[in-house]
Tab-separated table of C-alpha atoms in Angstrom:
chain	number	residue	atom	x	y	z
A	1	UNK	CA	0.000	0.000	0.000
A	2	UNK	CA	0.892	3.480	-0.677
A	3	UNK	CA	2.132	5.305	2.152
A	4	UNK	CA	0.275	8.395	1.105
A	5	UNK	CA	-1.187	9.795	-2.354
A	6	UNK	CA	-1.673	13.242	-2.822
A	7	UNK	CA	-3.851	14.393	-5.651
A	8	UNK	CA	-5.288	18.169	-7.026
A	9	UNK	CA	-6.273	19.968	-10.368
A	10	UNK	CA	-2.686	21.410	-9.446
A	11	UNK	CA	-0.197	21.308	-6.760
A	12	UNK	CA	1.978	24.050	-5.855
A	13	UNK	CA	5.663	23.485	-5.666
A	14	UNK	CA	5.473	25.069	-1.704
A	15	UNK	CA	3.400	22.229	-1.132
A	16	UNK	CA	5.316	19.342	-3.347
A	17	UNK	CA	8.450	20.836	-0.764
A	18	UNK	CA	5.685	19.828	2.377
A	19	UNK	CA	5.203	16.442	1.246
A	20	UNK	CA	8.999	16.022	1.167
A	21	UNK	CA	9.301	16.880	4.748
A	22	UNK	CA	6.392	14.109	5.318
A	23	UNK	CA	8.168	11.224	3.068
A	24	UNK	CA	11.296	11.956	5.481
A	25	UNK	CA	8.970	11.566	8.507
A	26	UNK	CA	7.236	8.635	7.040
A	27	UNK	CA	10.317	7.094	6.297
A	28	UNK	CA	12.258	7.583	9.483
A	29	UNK	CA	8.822	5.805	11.694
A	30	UNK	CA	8.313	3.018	8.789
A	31	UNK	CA	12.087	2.219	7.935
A	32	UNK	CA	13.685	3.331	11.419
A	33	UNK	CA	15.544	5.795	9.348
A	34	UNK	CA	18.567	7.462	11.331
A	35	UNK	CA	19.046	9.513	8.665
A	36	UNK	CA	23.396	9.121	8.691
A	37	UNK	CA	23.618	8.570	4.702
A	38	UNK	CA	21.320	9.061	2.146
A	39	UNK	CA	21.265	8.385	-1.594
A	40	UNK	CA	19.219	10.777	-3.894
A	41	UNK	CA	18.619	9.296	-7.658
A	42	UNK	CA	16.339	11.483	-9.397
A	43	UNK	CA	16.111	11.586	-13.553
A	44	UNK	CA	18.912	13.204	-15.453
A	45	UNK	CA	18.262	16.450	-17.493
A	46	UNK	CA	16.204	15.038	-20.212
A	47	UNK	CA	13.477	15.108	-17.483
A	48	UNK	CA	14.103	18.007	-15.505
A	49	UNK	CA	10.572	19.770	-16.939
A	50	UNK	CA	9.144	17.170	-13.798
A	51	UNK	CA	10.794	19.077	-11.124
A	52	UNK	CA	12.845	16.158	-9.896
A	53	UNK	CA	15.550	18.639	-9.523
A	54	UNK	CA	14.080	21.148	-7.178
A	55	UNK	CA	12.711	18.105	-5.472
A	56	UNK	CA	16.330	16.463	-5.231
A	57	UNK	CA	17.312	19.731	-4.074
A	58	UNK	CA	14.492	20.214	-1.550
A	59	UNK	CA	15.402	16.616	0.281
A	60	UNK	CA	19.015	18.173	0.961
A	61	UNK	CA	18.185	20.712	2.328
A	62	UNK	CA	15.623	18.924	4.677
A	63	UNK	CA	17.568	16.066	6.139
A	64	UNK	CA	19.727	16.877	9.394
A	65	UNK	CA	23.383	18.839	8.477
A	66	UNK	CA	24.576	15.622	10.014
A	67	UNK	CA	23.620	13.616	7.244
A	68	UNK	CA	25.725	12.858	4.476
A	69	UNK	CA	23.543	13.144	1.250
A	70	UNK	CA	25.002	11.880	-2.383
A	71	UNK	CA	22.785	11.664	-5.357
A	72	UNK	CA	23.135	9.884	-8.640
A	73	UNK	CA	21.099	10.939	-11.426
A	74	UNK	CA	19.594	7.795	-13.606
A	75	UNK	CA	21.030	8.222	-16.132
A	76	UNK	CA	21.362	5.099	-17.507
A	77	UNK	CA	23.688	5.237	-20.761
A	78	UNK	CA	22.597	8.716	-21.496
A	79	UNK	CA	25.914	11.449	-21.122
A	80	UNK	CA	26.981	12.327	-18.390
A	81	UNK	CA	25.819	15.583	-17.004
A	82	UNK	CA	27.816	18.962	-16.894
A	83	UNK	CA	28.807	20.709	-13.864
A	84	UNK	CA	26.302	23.321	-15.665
A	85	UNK	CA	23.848	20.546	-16.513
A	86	UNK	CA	23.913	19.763	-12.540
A	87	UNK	CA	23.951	23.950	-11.338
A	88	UNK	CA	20.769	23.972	-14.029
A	89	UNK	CA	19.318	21.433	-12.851
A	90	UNK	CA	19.774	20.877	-8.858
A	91	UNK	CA	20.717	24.329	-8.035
A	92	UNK	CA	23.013	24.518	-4.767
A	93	UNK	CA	23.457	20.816	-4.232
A	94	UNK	CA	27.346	20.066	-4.031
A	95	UNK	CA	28.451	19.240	-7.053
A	96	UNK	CA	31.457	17.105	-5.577
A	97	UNK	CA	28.294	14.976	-4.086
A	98	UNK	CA	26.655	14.011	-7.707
A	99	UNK	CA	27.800	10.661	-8.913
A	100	UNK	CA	27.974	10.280	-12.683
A	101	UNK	CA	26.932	6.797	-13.345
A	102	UNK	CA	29.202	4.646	-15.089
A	103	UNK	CA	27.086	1.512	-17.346
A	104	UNK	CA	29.941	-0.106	-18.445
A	105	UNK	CA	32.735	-0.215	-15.174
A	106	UNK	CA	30.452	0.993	-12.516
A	107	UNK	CA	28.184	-1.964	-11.700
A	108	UNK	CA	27.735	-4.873	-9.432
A	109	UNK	CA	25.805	-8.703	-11.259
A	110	UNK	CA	22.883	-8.705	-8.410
A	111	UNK	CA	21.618	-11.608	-10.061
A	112	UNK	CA	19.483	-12.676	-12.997
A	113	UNK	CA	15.848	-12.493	-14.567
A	114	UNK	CA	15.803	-15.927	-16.622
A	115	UNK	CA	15.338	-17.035	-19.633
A	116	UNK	CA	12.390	-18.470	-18.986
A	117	UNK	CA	10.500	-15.978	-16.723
A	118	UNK	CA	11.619	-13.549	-19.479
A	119	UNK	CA	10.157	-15.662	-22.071
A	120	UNK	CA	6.683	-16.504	-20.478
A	121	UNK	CA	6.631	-12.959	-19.714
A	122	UNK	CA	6.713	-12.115	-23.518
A	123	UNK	CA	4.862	-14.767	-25.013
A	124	UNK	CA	8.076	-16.146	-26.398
A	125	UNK	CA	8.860	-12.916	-28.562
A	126	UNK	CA	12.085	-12.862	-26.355
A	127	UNK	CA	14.006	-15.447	-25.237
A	128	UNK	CA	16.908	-14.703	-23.379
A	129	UNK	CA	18.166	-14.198	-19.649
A	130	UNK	CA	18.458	-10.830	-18.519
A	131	UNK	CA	21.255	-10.134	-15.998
A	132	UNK	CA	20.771	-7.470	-13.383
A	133	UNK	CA	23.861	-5.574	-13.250
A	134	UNK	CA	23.529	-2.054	-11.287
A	135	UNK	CA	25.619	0.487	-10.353
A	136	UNK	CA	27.707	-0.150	-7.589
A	137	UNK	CA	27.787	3.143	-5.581
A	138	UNK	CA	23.936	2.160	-4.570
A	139	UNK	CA	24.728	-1.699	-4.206
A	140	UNK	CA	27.838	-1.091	-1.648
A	141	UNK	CA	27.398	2.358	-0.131
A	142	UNK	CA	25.519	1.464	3.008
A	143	UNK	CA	22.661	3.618	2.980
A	144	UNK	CA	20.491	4.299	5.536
A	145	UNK	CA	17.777	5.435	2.889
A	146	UNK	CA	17.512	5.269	-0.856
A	147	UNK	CA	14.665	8.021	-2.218
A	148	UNK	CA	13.669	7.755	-5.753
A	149	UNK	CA	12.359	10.949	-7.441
A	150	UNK	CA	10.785	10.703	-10.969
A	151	UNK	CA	8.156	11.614	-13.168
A	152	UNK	CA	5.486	8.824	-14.253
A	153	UNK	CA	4.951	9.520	-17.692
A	154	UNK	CA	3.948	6.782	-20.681
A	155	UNK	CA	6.976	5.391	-21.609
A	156	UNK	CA	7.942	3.067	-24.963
A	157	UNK	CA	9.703	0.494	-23.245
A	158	UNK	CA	8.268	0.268	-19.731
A	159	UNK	CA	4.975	1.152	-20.276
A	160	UNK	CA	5.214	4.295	-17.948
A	161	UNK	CA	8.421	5.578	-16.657
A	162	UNK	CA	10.052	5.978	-13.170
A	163	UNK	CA	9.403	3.479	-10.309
A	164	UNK	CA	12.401	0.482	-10.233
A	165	UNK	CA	13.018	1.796	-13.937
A	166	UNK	CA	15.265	4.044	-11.960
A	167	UNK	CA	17.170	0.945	-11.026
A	168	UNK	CA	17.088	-1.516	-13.798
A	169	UNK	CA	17.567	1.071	-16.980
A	170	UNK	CA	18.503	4.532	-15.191
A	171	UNK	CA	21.541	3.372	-13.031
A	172	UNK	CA	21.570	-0.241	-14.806
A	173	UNK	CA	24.939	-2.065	-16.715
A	174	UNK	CA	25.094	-2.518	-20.227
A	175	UNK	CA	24.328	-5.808	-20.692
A	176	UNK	CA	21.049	-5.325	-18.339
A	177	UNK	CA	19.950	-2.052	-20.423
A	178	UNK	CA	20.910	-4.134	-23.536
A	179	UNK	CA	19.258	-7.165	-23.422
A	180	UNK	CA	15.922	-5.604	-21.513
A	181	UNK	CA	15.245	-2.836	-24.483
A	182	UNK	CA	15.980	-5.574	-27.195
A	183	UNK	CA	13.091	-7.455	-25.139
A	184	UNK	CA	10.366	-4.506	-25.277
A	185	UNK	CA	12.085	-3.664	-29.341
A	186	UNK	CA	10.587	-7.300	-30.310
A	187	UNK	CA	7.827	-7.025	-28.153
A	188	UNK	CA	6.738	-4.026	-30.802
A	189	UNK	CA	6.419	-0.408	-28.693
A	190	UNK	CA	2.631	-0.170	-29.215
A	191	UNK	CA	2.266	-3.201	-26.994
A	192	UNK	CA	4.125	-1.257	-24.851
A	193	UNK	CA	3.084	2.494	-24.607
A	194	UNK	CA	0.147	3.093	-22.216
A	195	UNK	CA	0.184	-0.381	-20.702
A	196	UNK	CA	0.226	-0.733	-16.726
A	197	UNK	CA	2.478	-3.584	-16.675
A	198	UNK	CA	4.559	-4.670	-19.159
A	199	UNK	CA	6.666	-7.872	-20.016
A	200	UNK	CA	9.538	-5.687	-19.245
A	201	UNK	CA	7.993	-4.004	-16.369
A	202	UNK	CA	6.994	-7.542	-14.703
A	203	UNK	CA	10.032	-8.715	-14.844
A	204	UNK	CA	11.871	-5.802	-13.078
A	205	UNK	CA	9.004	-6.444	-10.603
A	206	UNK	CA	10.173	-9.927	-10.160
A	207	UNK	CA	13.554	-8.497	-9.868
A	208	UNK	CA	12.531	-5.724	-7.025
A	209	UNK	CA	11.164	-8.504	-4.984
A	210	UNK	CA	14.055	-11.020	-5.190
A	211	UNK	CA	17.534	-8.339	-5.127
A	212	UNK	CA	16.241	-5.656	-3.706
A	213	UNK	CA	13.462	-6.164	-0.895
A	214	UNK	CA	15.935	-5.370	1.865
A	215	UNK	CA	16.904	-2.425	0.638
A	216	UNK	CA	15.636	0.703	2.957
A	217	UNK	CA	14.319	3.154	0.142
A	218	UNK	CA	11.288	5.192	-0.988
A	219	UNK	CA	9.728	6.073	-4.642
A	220	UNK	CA	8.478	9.936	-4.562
A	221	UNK	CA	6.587	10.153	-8.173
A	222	UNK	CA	5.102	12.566	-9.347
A	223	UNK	CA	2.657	13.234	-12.380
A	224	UNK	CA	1.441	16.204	-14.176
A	225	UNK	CA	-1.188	17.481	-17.045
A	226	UNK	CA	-2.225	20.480	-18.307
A	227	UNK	CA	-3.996	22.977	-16.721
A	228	UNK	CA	-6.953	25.251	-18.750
A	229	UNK	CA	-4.337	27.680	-19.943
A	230	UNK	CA	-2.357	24.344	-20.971
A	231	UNK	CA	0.416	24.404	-18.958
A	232	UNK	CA	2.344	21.531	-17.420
A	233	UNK	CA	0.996	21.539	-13.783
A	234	UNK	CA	1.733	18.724	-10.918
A	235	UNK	CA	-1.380	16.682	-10.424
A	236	UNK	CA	-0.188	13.795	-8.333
A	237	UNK	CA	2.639	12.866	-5.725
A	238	UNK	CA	2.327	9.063	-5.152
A	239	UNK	CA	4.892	8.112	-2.080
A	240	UNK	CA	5.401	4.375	-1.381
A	241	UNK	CA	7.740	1.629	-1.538
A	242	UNK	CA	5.280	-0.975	-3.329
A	243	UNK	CA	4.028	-1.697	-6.836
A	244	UNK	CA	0.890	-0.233	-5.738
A	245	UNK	CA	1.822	3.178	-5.252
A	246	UNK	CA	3.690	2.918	-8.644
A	247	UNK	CA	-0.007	1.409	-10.443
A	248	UNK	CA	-1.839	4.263	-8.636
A	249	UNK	CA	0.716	6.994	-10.402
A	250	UNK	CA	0.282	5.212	-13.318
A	251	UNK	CA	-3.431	5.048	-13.765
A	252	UNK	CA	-3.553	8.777	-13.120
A	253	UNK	CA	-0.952	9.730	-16.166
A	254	UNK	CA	-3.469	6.676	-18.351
A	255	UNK	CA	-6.383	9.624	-17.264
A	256	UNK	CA	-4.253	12.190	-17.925
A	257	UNK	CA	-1.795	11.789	-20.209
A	258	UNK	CA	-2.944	10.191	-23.231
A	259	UNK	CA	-4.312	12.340	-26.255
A	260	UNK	CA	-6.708	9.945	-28.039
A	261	UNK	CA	-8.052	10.630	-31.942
A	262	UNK	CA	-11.479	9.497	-33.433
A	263	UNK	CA	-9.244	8.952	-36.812
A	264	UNK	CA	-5.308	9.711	-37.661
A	265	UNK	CA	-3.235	12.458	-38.447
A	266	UNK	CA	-1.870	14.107	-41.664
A	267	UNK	CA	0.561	16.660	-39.466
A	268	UNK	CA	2.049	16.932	-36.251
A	269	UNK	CA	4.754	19.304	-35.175
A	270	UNK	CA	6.763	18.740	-32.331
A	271	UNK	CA	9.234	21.085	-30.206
A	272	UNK	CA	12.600	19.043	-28.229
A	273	UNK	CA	13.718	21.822	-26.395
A	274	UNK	CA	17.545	22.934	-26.768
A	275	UNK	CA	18.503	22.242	-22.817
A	276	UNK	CA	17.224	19.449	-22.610
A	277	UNK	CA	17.229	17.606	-25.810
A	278	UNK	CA	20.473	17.356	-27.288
A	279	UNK	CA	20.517	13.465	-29.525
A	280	UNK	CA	18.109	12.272	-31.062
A	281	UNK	CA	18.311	9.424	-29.133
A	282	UNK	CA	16.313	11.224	-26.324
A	283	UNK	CA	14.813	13.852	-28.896
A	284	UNK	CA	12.907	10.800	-30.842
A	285	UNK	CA	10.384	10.883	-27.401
A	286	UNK	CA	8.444	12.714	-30.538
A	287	UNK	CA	8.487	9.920	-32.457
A	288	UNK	CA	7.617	7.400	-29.967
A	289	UNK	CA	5.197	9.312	-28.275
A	290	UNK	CA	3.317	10.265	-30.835
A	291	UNK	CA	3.513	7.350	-33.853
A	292	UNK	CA	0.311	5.447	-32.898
A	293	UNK	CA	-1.692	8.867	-33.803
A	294	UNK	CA	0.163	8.927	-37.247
A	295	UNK	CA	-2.025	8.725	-40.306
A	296	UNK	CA	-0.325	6.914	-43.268
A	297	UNK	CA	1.531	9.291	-45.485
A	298	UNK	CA	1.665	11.866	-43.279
A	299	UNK	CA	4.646	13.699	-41.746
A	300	UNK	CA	5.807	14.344	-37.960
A	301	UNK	CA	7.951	17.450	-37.983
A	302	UNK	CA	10.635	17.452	-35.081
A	303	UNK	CA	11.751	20.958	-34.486
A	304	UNK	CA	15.402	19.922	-32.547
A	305	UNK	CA	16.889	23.034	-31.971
A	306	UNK	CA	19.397	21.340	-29.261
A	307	UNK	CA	19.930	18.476	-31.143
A	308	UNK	CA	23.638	18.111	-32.399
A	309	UNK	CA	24.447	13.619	-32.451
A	310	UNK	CA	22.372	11.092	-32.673
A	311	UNK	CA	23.561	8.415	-29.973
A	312	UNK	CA	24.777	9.250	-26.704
A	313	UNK	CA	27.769	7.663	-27.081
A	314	UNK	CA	30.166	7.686	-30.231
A	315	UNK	CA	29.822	4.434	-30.631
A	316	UNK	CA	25.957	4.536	-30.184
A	317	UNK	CA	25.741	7.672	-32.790
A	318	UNK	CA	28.401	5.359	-35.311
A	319	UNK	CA	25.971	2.763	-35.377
A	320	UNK	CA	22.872	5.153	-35.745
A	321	UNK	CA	25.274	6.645	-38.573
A	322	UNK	CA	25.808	3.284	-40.643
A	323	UNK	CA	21.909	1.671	-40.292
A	324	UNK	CA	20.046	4.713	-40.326
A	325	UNK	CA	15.891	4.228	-38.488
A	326	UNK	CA	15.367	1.666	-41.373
A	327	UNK	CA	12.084	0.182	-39.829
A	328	UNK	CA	11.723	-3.219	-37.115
A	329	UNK	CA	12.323	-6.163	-40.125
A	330	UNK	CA	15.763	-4.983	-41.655
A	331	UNK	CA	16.711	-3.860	-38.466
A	332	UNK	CA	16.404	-7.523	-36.652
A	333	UNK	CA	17.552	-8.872	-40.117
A	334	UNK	CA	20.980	-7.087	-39.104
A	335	UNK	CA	21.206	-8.072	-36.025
A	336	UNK	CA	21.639	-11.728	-36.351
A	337	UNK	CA	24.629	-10.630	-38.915
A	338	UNK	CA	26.331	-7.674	-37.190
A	339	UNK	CA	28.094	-7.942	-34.252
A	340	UNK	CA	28.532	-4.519	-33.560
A	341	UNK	CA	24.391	-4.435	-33.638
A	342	UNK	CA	25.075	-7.837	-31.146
A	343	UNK	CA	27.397	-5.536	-28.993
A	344	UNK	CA	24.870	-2.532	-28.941
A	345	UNK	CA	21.651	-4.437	-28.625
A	346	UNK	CA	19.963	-1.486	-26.731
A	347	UNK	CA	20.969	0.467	-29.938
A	348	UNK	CA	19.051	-2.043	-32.138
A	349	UNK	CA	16.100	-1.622	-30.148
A	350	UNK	CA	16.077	2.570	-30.414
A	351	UNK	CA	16.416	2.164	-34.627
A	352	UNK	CA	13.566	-0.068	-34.457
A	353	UNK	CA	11.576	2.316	-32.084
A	354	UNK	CA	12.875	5.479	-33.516
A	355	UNK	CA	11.273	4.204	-37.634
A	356	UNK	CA	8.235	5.298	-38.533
A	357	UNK	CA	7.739	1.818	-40.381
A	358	UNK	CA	7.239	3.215	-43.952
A	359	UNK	CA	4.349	4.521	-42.508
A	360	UNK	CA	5.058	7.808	-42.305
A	361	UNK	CA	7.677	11.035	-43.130
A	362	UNK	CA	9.660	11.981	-40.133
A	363	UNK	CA	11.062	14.944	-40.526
A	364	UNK	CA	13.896	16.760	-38.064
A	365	UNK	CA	15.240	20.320	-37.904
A	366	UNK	CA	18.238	19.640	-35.703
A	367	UNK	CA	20.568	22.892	-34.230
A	368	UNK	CA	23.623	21.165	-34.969
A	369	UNK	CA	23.549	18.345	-37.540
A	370	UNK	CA	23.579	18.826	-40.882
A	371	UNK	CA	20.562	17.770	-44.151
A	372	UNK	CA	23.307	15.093	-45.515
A	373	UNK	CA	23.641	13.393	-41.693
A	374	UNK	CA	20.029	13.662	-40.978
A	375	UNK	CA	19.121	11.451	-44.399
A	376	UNK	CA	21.562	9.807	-44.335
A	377	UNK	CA	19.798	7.757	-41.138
A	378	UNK	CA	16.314	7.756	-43.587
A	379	UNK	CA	14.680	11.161	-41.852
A	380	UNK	CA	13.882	13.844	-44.137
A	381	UNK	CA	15.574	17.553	-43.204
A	382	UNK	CA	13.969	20.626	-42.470
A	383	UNK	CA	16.124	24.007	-42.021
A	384	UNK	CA	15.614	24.829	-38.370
A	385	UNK	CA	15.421	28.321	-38.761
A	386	UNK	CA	12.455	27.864	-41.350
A	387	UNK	CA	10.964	25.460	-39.231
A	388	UNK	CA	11.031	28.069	-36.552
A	389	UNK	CA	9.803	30.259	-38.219
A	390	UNK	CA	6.665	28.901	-39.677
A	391	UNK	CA	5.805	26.944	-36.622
A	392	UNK	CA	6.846	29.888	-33.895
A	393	UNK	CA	6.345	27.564	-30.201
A	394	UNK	CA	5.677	31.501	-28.873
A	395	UNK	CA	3.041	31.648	-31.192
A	396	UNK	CA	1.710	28.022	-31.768
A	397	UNK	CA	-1.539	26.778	-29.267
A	398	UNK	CA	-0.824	23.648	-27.809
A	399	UNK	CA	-3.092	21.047	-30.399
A	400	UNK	CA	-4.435	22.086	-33.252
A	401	UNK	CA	-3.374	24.612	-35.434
A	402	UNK	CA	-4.782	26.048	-38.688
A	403	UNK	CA	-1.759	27.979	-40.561
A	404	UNK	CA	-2.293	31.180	-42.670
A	405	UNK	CA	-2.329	29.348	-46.044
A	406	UNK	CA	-5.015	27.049	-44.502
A	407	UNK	CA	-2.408	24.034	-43.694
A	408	UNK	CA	-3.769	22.430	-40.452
A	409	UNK	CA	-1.067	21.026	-37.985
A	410	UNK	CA	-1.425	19.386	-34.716
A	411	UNK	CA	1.614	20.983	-32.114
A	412	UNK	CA	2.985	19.128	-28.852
A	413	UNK	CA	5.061	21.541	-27.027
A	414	UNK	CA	6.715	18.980	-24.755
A	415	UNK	CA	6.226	15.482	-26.382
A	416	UNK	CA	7.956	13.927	-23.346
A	417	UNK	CA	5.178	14.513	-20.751
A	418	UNK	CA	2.633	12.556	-22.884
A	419	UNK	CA	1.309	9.970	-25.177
A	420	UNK	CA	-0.892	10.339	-28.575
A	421	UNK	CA	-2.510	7.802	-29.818
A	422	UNK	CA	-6.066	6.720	-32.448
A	423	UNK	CA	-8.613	5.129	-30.370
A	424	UNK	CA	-7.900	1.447	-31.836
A	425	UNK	CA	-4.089	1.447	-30.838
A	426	UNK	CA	-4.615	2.483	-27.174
A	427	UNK	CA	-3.783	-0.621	-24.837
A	428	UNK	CA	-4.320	0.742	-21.531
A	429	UNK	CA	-5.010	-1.973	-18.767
A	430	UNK	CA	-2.336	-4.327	-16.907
């Protein structure tokens, strides 16, 4: 059970800082917290629009001067942060105190999800172990309390983001991120998106339950929605240590958080902002988020004014570089040839779930990469700066548009805090 939900049309951040001061209470009566060390992990940057950093930042400044606080942001195999990135984004929190997590030499084997569990839990789409490999700060740093801060938000691979996601992907090893995103890639993302549990998702459950149930911590999510002059407000902060307060954050962003359409459509445009967005690895959220909405022949316009690379890694943005988003069929077709696609398996799953199929034009504006890089990983290019122009996010109401030469365009001004989807595609339920 939860150990308490608050929800409102919109909560104020004065109040969000309250119910940190209560999670600390709750956890020092519940746990027997003594409040000595402490271990922060909220998102990294590409989520900051949540709050999780302010929150991060609040939980400091609460707990005792006594206590020794460190946080890790979940980053999973995302870059690494910038002293600037972590001034931006936590404020006045120590910087020699933030841990950059390491996914290839910073993690401890906890155990592993098998082969069969893993296949049952897929109906036999995937059939391979997954090992649970996480970061070893958090394994071996003796902490007296663990808090999780995140956003639950739908999510391609998970279903909906945050809760042990923070573990298992955000501060996971390679070969757990690579073998579990593989498992949701085959799976297909629209079984994925907007579904309580997942295959993925009920297997990190399983994994919660059998490597981690000792450990003392807490998961602080939040969710948020629009408010009538459509901006992105707090409606929820779910506090618990259980699945359940994770299913009852979860059903509120299914309420709140989905966009669904009577029939497709021709045009979306969609803004990645600059400080937050800067690969389309993260910046393809557009895609993802909005694909099942996509009419056939249309075109999703990504205006990327941040974006610069394509993988978060050179070896990542190489690989992005010599397949291209060349839809789900060649893409597995490679894999079972190329070992570098073998070695990268995580970055097999992102060109499956980053193609439109042949369904559809995707079209990116990126800051930094050029119209020869962008098709030459089969996106079409649009000049930024025209793109900016036309589709002015200072200007632009959030949904539907109608431009001055009569062209009709659906705009999503922060693609990451939502899913949009046709009626049909929507799978909802556990």
């Amino acid at each position: 059970m939860p150990w308490f939900i608050r929800k409102d049309e919109s909560i104020a951040r004065t109040e969000i800082e309250q119910l940190c001061q209560r999670t600390l209470d709750e956890a020092r009566d519940r746990l027997g917290c003594s409040f000595r060390r402490v271990l922060l992990l909220p998102p990294d940057i590409t989520r900051a629009h949540c709050g999780a950093g302010w929150i991060a930042e609040t939980f400091d400044r609460l707990l005792p001067d006594s206590c020794e606080v460190h946080m890790i942001p979940t980053l999973g195999q995302h870059v690494p942060h910038t002293k600037a990135d972590n001034r931006w984004m936590f404020g006045d929190f120590p910087e020699e105190r933030i841990h950059a997590h390491d996914w290839r030499n910073g993690v401890t084997r906890m155990g592993t999800i098998p082969a069969a569990r893993v296949a049952e839990s897929t109906d036999g789409k995937a059939d391979w172990e997954i090992p649970v490999d996480l970061n070893t700060m958090t394994v071996e740093g003796g902490w007296d309390l663990i808090i999780n801060i995140g956003h639950v938000v739908p999510h391609e691979v998970l279903g909906f983001a945050n809760h042990n996601k923070n573990y298992f992907i955000g501060l996971g090893g390679k070969e757990t991120i690579c073998a579990s995103h593989l498992a949701a890639g085959v799976y297909g993302i629209e079984n994925n998106l907007g579904r309580l549990i997942t295959p993925l998702r009920a297997c990190y459950n399983w994994a919660e339950e059998q490597f981690l149930g000792h450990w003392p911590h807490v998961y602080m999510m939040v969710t948020m929605k629009r408010d009538e002059q459509n901006r992105l407000v707090h409606s929820g902060v779910y506090v618990g240590d259980d699945v359940d307060t994770y299913l009852a954050a979860a059903e509120t962003s299914l309420e709140q958080n989905i966009t669904v359409f009577e029939r497709p459509v021709k045009k979306i445009v969609a803004v990645m902002q600059a400080d937050e967005f800067r690969a389309t690895w993260v910046a393809n959220k557009a895609v993802y988020r909005t694909r099942m909405a996509m009419a056939d022949g249309g075109e999703l316009l990504i205006i990327a004014p941040g974006v610069e690379r394509f993988g978060e890694q050179k070896e990542v943005d190489a690989l992005i570089r010599t397949y291209g988003y060349c839809g789900s069929p060649q893409v597995l077709d490679l894999y079972k040839k190329k070992r570098d696609l073998q070695d990268l398996a995580h970055g097999a799953a992102h060109l499956m779930h980053g193609s439109s199929e042949g369904r559809f034009t995707i079209r990116y504006a990126p800051g930094g990469l050029s119209r020869e890089e962008v098709e030459g990983v089969h996106y079409e290019y649009a000049d930024p700066r025209e793109a900016l122009a036309r589709y002015n996010p200072e200007t632009m109401q959030e949904g539907w548009n109608t431009m001055p030469d009569g062209e009709e365009v659906f705009f999503i001004s922060t693609p990451s805090a939502g899913l949009w989807s046709v009626k049909e595609k929507v799978g909802g339920g556990r």
